Amino acid sequence: MIKKDARYHAFKILLDFERSKKQLKLVRNQYYDSYSVSENDKIRSFILSNEVVQWQRRLDYWISKNLIKDTKYLNIEALIILRLGYYEILLDEKVPIYAGVNSWVELSKYVLNRKFVSLINALLRKTVNIDPRKRDSKQSNGSWYSFPDWLINGWIKKYGKIMTENLCDWFNSPQSTDLRIFNGSKNLIKFLSELNIKYKPSPKSSHFIRVQSDLNKIISSKYFKSGDINVQGRASGAVVELLAPEPNSVVLDVCAAPGTKSIYIFELMNGEGQLFCSDIDSKRIELGKSRTEDLKLPIKWSCKDASIDLFPDADFILIDAPCTGTGIIGRKVDIRWRRKKEDIQAMSRKQLKILNHMSQFLKPKGVIVYSTCSIEDEENWNVVESFLKLNNNFYLESGENFVPNQWLDEKGYLETFPPRDKIDGMFAVRLKKYD
């Protein structure tokens, strides 16, 4: 009987991920909900599954060096075991080679037939011939940085080769977590110090701090439950700051779930006015409602499609549009494999439809902020440019009085570059309606 340890759980999670094509986070959460997994095994299987998905293409390149045929012809269970084994042996410095080989060979005996066990044993032992720190002279950017070629080629066209390599390195590096502090609470800083939680200020803000670990400890604290602290990326916060909603105004936050930006909007309104939040995903709405109800915030939630449904007239509208999410690949490593090149054009058509539809609910002199967590021009400025050509009663208002100028493009819209700005890739533009 095989020992159902972290390696076994990581294997099962990755197998479900490959077969279902669902989000890695969703697959993993469903697995943990369905099976009894110890806390230590959860932590380790989380790391293994995340890292293997992140480095999948580089691992496949190394595996294929010792195969006659391409890895796509391998049995999927065998390929996943090899990816896990190659990751532990070549990229995880804490695991001795012999331990990695023996553990994965034993697991292969449990899930595969004998001919594959011999192959896995032989291929794992050949890892001694690979230097994981050295890139082969003929190895492509895609296989070294572990990204699809179409994505890297698009970035090279936009940023150039060196900046693209920096971007890939950033996305492949450990990501920190930003926390937004309500009114910069001194008690919260004291709490973090008492619990020995290391933090530093997030870029260009007195309301955000950055932590590397102990997130569960923070979320279970009284400060999170009271709303003194919220988990929110610094770039996400900048989008709300660009909106700059005023007290006693009517605000629409569409595509809002799970409500992280909504709570910040309400804080900037000083709790005065009306905030209507909506989303097309009813399950995500429940997450938003639960959090805002816990905090006793009078935010009105509804399930609506921002491209076709009716909304009240508003002074401010935030459209945090559905997008490919390429600006947050560092946090959601599977995005690189779940997205296809054609998704970008499909998203841009949906985004323009939402922006055009929602613009009719804005009052004269009102403000729309259109944002995405994508770094693709087709989803960002191209959408805004198309909108402005169709709607001459709107104009672009510079963000220089609302967000750090270093994050602004020459036209005045927010566009961050993660390696330079040390935050997620984010785009946002402030559109104002003429009187």
Coordinates of N, CA and C in Angstrom, one line a residue, residues 103-276:
S103 N 11.6 7.8 -4.0 CA 10.2 8.2 -3.7 C 9.3 8.1 -4.9
W104 N 9.7 8.7 -6.0 CA 8.9 8.7 -7.2 C 8.8 7.4 -7.9
V105 N 9.9 6.6 -7.8 CA 9.8 5.2 -8.4 C 8.8 4.4 -7.6
E106 N 8.8 4.5 -6.3 CA 7.8 3.8 -5.5 C 6.4 4.2 -5.8
L107 N 6.2 5.5 -6.0 CA 4.8 6.0 -6.4 C 4.4 5.4 -7.7
S108 N 5.4 5.4 -8.7 CA 5.1 4.9 -10.0 C 4.6 3.4 -10.0
K109 N 5.2 2.6 -9.0 CA 4.8 1.2 -8.9 C 3.3 1.1 -8.5
Y110 N 2.8 2.1 -7.8 CA 1.4 2.1 -7.4 C 0.5 2.5 -8.4
V111 N 0.8 3.4 -9.3 CA -0.1 4.0 -10.2 C 0.1 3.6 -11.7
L112 N 1.2 3.0 -12.0 CA 1.6 2.6 -13.4 C 1.9 1.2 -13.5
N113 N 1.9 0.7 -14.8 CA 2.4 -0.7 -15.0 C 3.9 -0.8 -15.0
R114 N 4.4 -2.0 -15.1 CA 5.8 -2.3 -14.8 C 6.7 -1.6 -15.9
K115 N 6.3 -1.5 -17.1 CA 7.2 -1.0 -18.2 C 7.4 0.5 -17.9
F116 N 6.5 1.2 -17.4 CA 6.6 2.6 -17.1 C 7.5 2.9 -15.9
V117 N 7.5 1.9 -14.9 CA 8.3 2.0 -13.7 C 9.8 2.0 -14.1
S118 N 10.1 1.1 -15.0 CA 11.5 1.0 -15.4 C 12.0 2.3 -16.2
L119 N 11.1 2.8 -17.0 CA 11.4 4.1 -17.7 C 11.6 5.2 -16.8
I120 N 10.7 5.4 -15.8 CA 10.8 6.5 -14.8 C 12.1 6.3 -14.0
N121 N 12.4 5.1 -13.6 CA 13.6 4.9 -12.8 C 14.8 5.4 -13.7
A122 N 14.9 5.0 -14.9 CA 16.0 5.3 -15.8 C 16.1 6.8 -16.0
L123 N 14.9 7.5 -16.3 CA 14.9 8.9 -16.6 C 15.3 9.7 -15.4
L124 N 14.8 9.3 -14.2 CA 15.1 10.1 -13.0 C 16.6 10.0 -12.7
R125 N 17.2 8.9 -13.0 CA 18.7 8.7 -12.7 C 19.5 9.6 -13.7
K126 N 19.0 9.9 -14.8 CA 19.7 10.7 -15.8 C 19.7 12.2 -15.5
T127 N 19.0 12.5 -14.4 CA 19.1 13.9 -14.0 C 20.5 14.4 -13.6
V128 N 21.3 13.4 -13.3 CA 22.7 13.8 -12.8 C 23.5 14.4 -14.0
N129 N 23.0 14.3 -15.2 CA 23.7 14.8 -16.4 C 23.2 16.2 -16.7
I130 N 22.3 16.8 -15.9 CA 21.7 18.1 -16.2 C 22.1 19.1 -15.1
D131 N 22.6 20.2 -15.6 CA 22.9 21.4 -14.7 C 21.7 22.3 -14.8
P132 N 20.9 22.4 -13.7 CA 19.7 23.2 -13.8 C 19.9 24.7 -13.8
R133 N 21.2 25.1 -13.6 CA 21.5 26.5 -13.6 C 21.9 27.0 -15.0
K134 N 22.2 26.0 -15.9 CA 22.7 26.4 -17.2 C 21.7 26.2 -18.3
R135 N 21.5 27.2 -19.1 CA 20.6 27.2 -20.2 C 21.3 26.6 -21.4
D136 N 20.7 25.7 -22.1 CA 21.3 25.1 -23.3 C 21.4 26.2 -24.4
S137 N 22.4 26.2 -25.2 CA 22.6 27.2 -26.2 C 21.5 27.3 -27.2
K138 N 20.8 26.2 -27.5 CA 19.7 26.2 -28.5 C 18.3 26.2 -27.8
Q139 N 18.3 26.4 -26.5 CA 17.1 26.4 -25.7 C 16.3 27.7 -25.9
S140 N 15.0 27.6 -26.3 CA 14.2 28.8 -26.5 C 13.9 29.6 -25.3
N141 N 13.5 30.8 -25.4 CA 13.1 31.6 -24.2 C 11.9 30.9 -23.6
G142 N 11.0 30.4 -24.4 CA 9.8 29.8 -23.8 C 10.1 28.6 -23.0
S143 N 11.0 27.7 -23.4 CA 11.3 26.5 -22.6 C 12.2 26.8 -21.4
W144 N 13.0 27.8 -21.5 CA 13.8 28.2 -20.3 C 13.0 28.9 -19.3
Y145 N 12.2 29.9 -19.7 CA 11.4 30.6 -18.7 C 10.1 30.0 -18.4
S146 N 9.8 29.0 -19.1 CA 8.6 28.2 -18.9 C 7.3 29.0 -19.2
F147 N 7.2 29.5 -20.4 CA 6.0 30.2 -20.9 C 5.7 29.8 -22.3
P148 N 4.5 29.9 -22.8 CA 4.2 29.6 -24.2 C 4.9 30.6 -25.1
D149 N 5.3 30.2 -26.3 CA 6.0 31.1 -27.2 C 5.2 32.3 -27.6
W150 N 3.9 32.1 -27.8 CA 3.1 33.2 -28.3 C 3.0 34.4 -27.3
L151 N 3.1 34.0 -26.0 CA 3.0 35.1 -25.0 C 4.3 35.8 -24.9
I152 N 5.4 35.0 -24.9 CA 6.8 35.7 -24.8 C 7.0 36.5 -26.1
N153 N 6.6 36.0 -27.2 CA 6.9 36.8 -28.5 C 6.1 38.1 -28.4
G154 N 4.9 38.1 -27.9 CA 4.1 39.3 -27.8 C 4.7 40.3 -26.8
W155 N 5.3 39.8 -25.7 CA 6.0 40.7 -24.8 C 7.2 41.3 -25.4
I156 N 8.0 40.5 -26.1 CA 9.2 41.0 -26.8 C 8.9 42.1 -27.8
K157 N 7.8 41.9 -28.5 CA 7.3 43.0 -29.4 C 7.0 44.3 -28.7
K158 N 6.4 44.2 -27.5 CA 6.0 45.3 -26.7 C 7.1 45.9 -25.9
Y159 N 7.9 45.1 -25.2 CA 8.9 45.6 -24.2 C 10.3 45.4 -24.7
G160 N 10.6 44.6 -25.7 CA 11.9 44.3 -26.0 C 12.4 43.0 -25.3
K161 N 13.5 42.4 -25.7 CA 14.0 41.2 -25.2 C 14.4 41.3 -23.7
I162 N 15.2 42.3 -23.4 CA 15.7 42.3 -22.0 C 14.6 42.6 -21.0
M163 N 13.7 43.5 -21.3 CA 12.6 43.7 -20.4 C 11.7 42.5 -20.3
T164 N 11.5 41.8 -21.3 CA 10.7 40.6 -21.3 C 11.4 39.5 -20.4
E165 N 12.7 39.4 -20.5 CA 13.4 38.4 -19.6 C 13.2 38.8 -18.2
N166 N 13.3 40.1 -17.9 CA 13.1 40.6 -16.5 C 11.7 40.3 -16.1
L167 N 10.7 40.5 -17.0 CA 9.3 40.2 -16.6 C 9.1 38.7 -16.3
C168 N 9.7 37.8 -17.1 CA 9.6 36.4 -16.9 C 10.2 36.0 -15.5
D169 N 11.4 36.6 -15.3 CA 12.0 36.4 -14.0 C 11.2 36.8 -12.8
W170 N 10.5 38.0 -13.0 CA 9.6 38.5 -11.9 C 8.5 37.5 -11.7
F171 N 7.8 37.1 -12.7 CA 6.7 36.2 -12.6 C 7.1 34.8 -12.0
N172 N 8.3 34.4 -12.3 CA 8.8 33.1 -11.8 C 9.4 33.2 -10.4
S173 N 9.4 34.4 -9.8 CA 9.9 34.6 -8.4 C 8.8 34.5 -7.4
P174 N 9.2 34.2 -6.1 CA 8.2 34.2 -5.1 C 7.5 35.5 -4.9
Q175 N 6.2 35.5 -4.8 CA 5.3 36.7 -4.7 C 5.0 37.0 -3.3
S176 N 5.1 38.3 -2.9 CA 4.7 38.7 -1.6 C 3.2 39.0 -1.6
T177 N 2.6 39.3 -0.4 CA 1.2 39.6 -0.2 C 1.1 41.0 0.4
D178 N 0.2 41.8 -0.2 CA 0.0 43.2 0.3 C -1.2 43.2 1.2
L179 N -1.2 44.0 2.2 CA -2.3 44.1 3.1 C -2.7 45.6 3.2
R180 N -3.9 45.9 3.1 CA -4.4 47.3 3.2 C -4.8 47.6 4.6
I181 N -4.3 48.6 5.2 CA -4.6 48.9 6.6 C -5.6 50.1 6.7
F182 N -6.7 49.9 7.4 CA -7.7 50.9 7.5 C -7.1 52.1 8.3
N183 N -7.0 53.3 7.7 CA -6.5 54.5 8.4 C -5.1 54.3 9.0
G184 N -4.4 53.4 8.5 CA -3.0 53.2 9.0 C -2.9 52.9 10.5
S185 N -3.7 52.0 10.9 CA -3.9 51.7 12.3 C -2.6 51.4 13.0
K186 N -2.3 52.1 14.1 CA -1.0 51.9 14.9 C -1.1 50.6 15.6
N187 N -2.4 50.3 16.1 CA -2.6 49.0 16.8 C -2.2 47.8 15.9
L188 N -2.5 47.9 14.7 CA -2.2 46.8 13.8 C -0.7 46.6 13.6
I189 N 0.0 47.6 13.5 CA 1.5 47.5 13.4 C 2.0 46.9 14.7
K190 N 1.4 47.2 15.8 CA 1.9 46.7 17.1 C 1.6 45.2 17.1
F191 N 0.4 44.8 16.6 CA 0.0 43.4 16.5 C 0.9 42.6 15.7
L192 N 1.3 43.1 14.5 CA 2.2 42.4 13.6 C 3.6 42.2 14.3
S193 N 4.0 43.2 15.0 CA 5.3 43.1 15.7 C 5.2 42.0 16.8
E194 N 4.1 42.0 17.6 CA 4.0 41.1 18.7 C 4.0 39.6 18.2
L195 N 3.4 39.4 17.0 CA 3.3 38.1 16.4 C 4.6 37.7 15.6
N196 N 5.5 38.6 15.6 CA 6.8 38.4 14.9 C 6.6 38.2 13.4
I197 N 5.6 38.9 12.9 CA 5.3 38.9 11.4 C 6.1 40.0 10.8
K198 N 7.0 39.6 9.9 CA 7.9 40.5 9.2 C 7.1 41.2 8.1
Y199 N 7.3 42.5 8.0 CA 6.6 43.2 6.9 C 7.4 44.5 6.5
K200 N 7.1 45.1 5.4 CA 7.7 46.3 5.0 C 6.6 47.1 4.3
P201 N 6.8 48.4 4.1 CA 5.8 49.2 3.4 C 5.7 48.7 1.9
S202 N 4.4 48.7 1.4 CA 4.2 48.4 0.0 C 4.6 49.7 -0.8
P203 N 4.9 49.6 -2.1 CA 5.4 50.7 -2.8 C 4.4 51.9 -2.8
K204 N 4.9 53.0 -2.5 CA 4.3 54.3 -2.6 C 2.9 54.4 -2.0
S205 N 2.8 54.0 -0.7 CA 1.6 54.1 0.0 C 1.8 54.0 1.5
S206 N 1.0 54.7 2.3 CA 1.1 54.6 3.7 C 0.0 53.7 4.3
H207 N -0.9 53.2 3.4 CA -2.0 52.4 3.7 C -1.8 50.9 3.4
F208 N -0.7 50.6 2.8 CA -0.5 49.2 2.4 C 0.9 48.7 3.0
I209 N 0.9 47.5 3.5 CA 2.2 46.9 3.9 C 2.3 45.6 3.2
R210 N 3.5 45.0 3.2 CA 3.8 43.8 2.4 C 4.4 42.7 3.3
V211 N 3.8 41.5 3.3 CA 4.3 40.4 4.1 C 4.7 39.3 3.2
Q212 N 5.6 38.4 3.7 CA 6.1 37.3 3.0 C 5.5 36.0 3.5
S213 N 4.9 36.0 4.7 CA 4.4 34.7 5.2 C 3.4 35.0 6.3
D214 N 2.9 34.0 7.0 CA 1.9 34.1 8.1 C 0.6 34.7 7.7
L215 N 0.2 34.5 6.5 CA -1.1 35.1 6.0 C -2.3 34.5 6.8
N216 N -2.2 33.1 7.0 CA -3.3 32.5 7.8 C -3.5 33.1 9.2
K217 N -2.3 33.4 9.8 CA -2.3 33.9 11.1 C -3.0 35.3 11.1
I218 N -2.8 36.1 10.1 CA -3.3 37.4 9.9 C -4.8 37.3 9.7
I219 N -5.2 36.4 8.8 CA -6.7 36.3 8.4 C -7.5 35.8 9.6
S220 N -6.9 35.0 10.5 CA -7.7 34.5 11.6 C -7.7 35.5 12.8
S221 N -7.0 36.7 12.6 CA -6.9 37.7 13.7 C -8.2 38.5 13.8
K222 N -8.3 39.2 14.9 CA -9.4 40.1 15.2 C -9.3 41.3 14.3
Y223 N -8.2 41.7 13.8 CA -8.0 42.8 13.0 C -8.6 42.6 11.6
F224 N -8.4 41.4 11.1 CA -9.0 41.1 9.8 C -10.5 41.0 9.9
K225 N -11.0 40.4 11.0 CA -12.5 40.2 11.2 C -13.2 41.6 11.4
S226 N -12.4 42.5 11.9 CA -13.0 43.9 12.2 C -12.9 44.8 11.0
G227 N -12.1 44.4 9.9 CA -12.0 45.2 8.8 C -10.8 46.2 8.9
D228 N -10.0 46.1 10.0 CA -8.9 47.0 10.1 C -7.8 46.6 9.1
I229 N -7.9 45.4 8.6 CA -6.9 44.9 7.7 C -7.7 44.1 6.6
N230 N -7.3 44.3 5.3 CA -7.8 43.5 4.2 C -6.7 43.1 3.3
V231 N -6.8 41.9 2.7 CA -5.8 41.4 1.8 C -6.1 42.1 0.4
Q232 N -5.2 42.9 -0.1 CA -5.4 43.6 -1.3 C -4.0 44.0 -1.9
G233 N -3.9 43.7 -3.2 CA -2.6 44.0 -3.9 C -2.5 45.5 -4.0
R234 N -1.3 46.0 -4.0 CA -1.1 47.5 -4.1 C -1.6 48.0 -5.4
A235 N -1.4 47.3 -6.5 CA -1.8 47.7 -7.8 C -3.4 47.8 -7.8
S236 N -4.0 46.8 -7.2 CA -5.5 46.8 -7.1 C -5.9 48.0 -6.4
G237 N -5.3 48.4 -5.3 CA -5.6 49.6 -4.5 C -5.5 50.9 -5.4
A238 N -4.5 50.9 -6.2 CA -4.2 52.1 -7.1 C -5.4 52.3 -8.0
V239 N -6.1 51.3 -8.4 CA -7.3 51.4 -9.3 C -8.4 52.2 -8.6
V240 N -8.6 51.8 -7.3 CA -9.6 52.5 -6.5 C -9.2 54.0 -6.3
E241 N -7.9 54.2 -6.0 CA -7.5 55.6 -5.8 C -7.6 56.4 -7.1
L242 N -7.5 55.8 -8.2 CA -7.7 56.5 -9.5 C -9.2 56.9 -9.7
L243 N -10.1 56.0 -9.2 CA -11.5 56.3 -9.2 C -11.8 57.5 -8.3
A244 N -11.2 57.5 -7.1 CA -11.3 58.6 -6.2 C -12.8 59.0 -5.9
P245 N -13.6 58.0 -5.5 CA -15.0 58.2 -5.2 C -15.2 59.2 -4.1
E246 N -16.2 60.1 -4.2 CA -16.5 61.1 -3.2 C -17.6 60.7 -2.3
P247 N -17.6 61.2 -1.1 CA -18.7 61.0 -0.1 C -20.0 61.5 -0.7
N248 N -21.1 60.9 -0.3 CA -22.5 61.3 -0.7 C -22.7 61.2 -2.2
S249 N -22.0 60.3 -2.9 CA -22.2 60.1 -4.3 C -22.8 58.7 -4.5
V250 N -23.2 58.4 -5.8 CA -23.7 57.1 -6.1 C -22.6 56.4 -7.0
V251 N -22.2 55.2 -6.5 CA -21.1 54.5 -7.2 C -21.5 53.1 -7.6
L252 N -21.2 52.8 -8.8 CA -21.4 51.4 -9.3 C -20.0 50.7 -9.4
D253 N -20.0 49.5 -8.8 CA -18.8 48.7 -9.0 C -19.2 47.4 -9.6
V254 N -19.0 47.3 -11.0 CA -19.5 46.2 -11.7 C -18.3 45.2 -11.9
C255 N -18.6 43.9 -12.1 CA -17.5 42.9 -12.2 C -16.8 42.9 -10.8
A256 N -17.6 43.1 -9.7 CA -17.0 43.5 -8.4 C -16.5 42.4 -7.6
A257 N -17.2 41.2 -7.7 CA -16.9 40.1 -6.8 C -15.4 39.7 -6.9
P258 N -14.8 39.3 -5.7 CA -15.3 39.1 -4.4 C -15.4 40.4 -3.5
G259 N -15.2 41.5 -4.1 CA -15.5 42.8 -3.3 C -14.3 43.4 -2.6
T260 N -13.1 43.0 -3.0 CA -11.9 43.6 -2.4 C -11.8 45.1 -2.7
K261 N -12.0 45.5 -3.9 CA -12.0 46.9 -4.3 C -13.2 47.6 -3.8
S262 N -14.4 46.9 -3.7 CA -15.6 47.5 -3.2 C -15.4 48.1 -1.8
I263 N -14.8 47.3 -0.9 CA -14.6 47.7 0.5 C -13.7 49.0 0.5
Y264 N -12.7 49.0 -0.3 CA -11.8 50.2 -0.3 C -12.6 51.4 -0.9
I265 N -13.5 51.2 -1.9 CA -14.3 52.3 -2.4 C -15.1 52.9 -1.3
F266 N -15.8 52.0 -0.5 CA -16.6 52.5 0.6 C -15.9 53.3 1.7
E267 N -14.6 52.8 1.9 CA -13.8 53.6 2.8 C -13.5 55.0 2.3
L268 N -13.2 55.1 1.0 CA -12.8 56.4 0.5 C -14.1 57.3 0.4
M269 N -15.3 56.7 0.4 CA -16.5 57.4 0.4 C -16.9 57.9 1.9
N270 N -16.0 57.5 2.8 CA -16.3 57.7 4.3 C -17.6 57.1 4.7
G271 N -18.0 56.1 4.0 CA -19.2 55.4 4.4 C -20.5 56.2 4.1
E272 N -20.3 57.3 3.3 CA -21.5 58.1 3.0 C -21.8 58.1 1.5
G273 N -23.0 57.7 1.2 CA -23.4 57.6 -0.2 C -24.0 56.2 -0.5
Q274 N -24.1 55.9 -1.7 CA -24.7 54.6 -2.1 C -23.7 53.9 -3.0
L275 N -23.4 52.6 -2.6 CA -22.5 51.8 -3.4 C -23.2 50.5 -3.9
F276 N -23.4 50.4 -5.2 CA -24.1 49.2 -5.8 C -23.0 48.3 -6.4

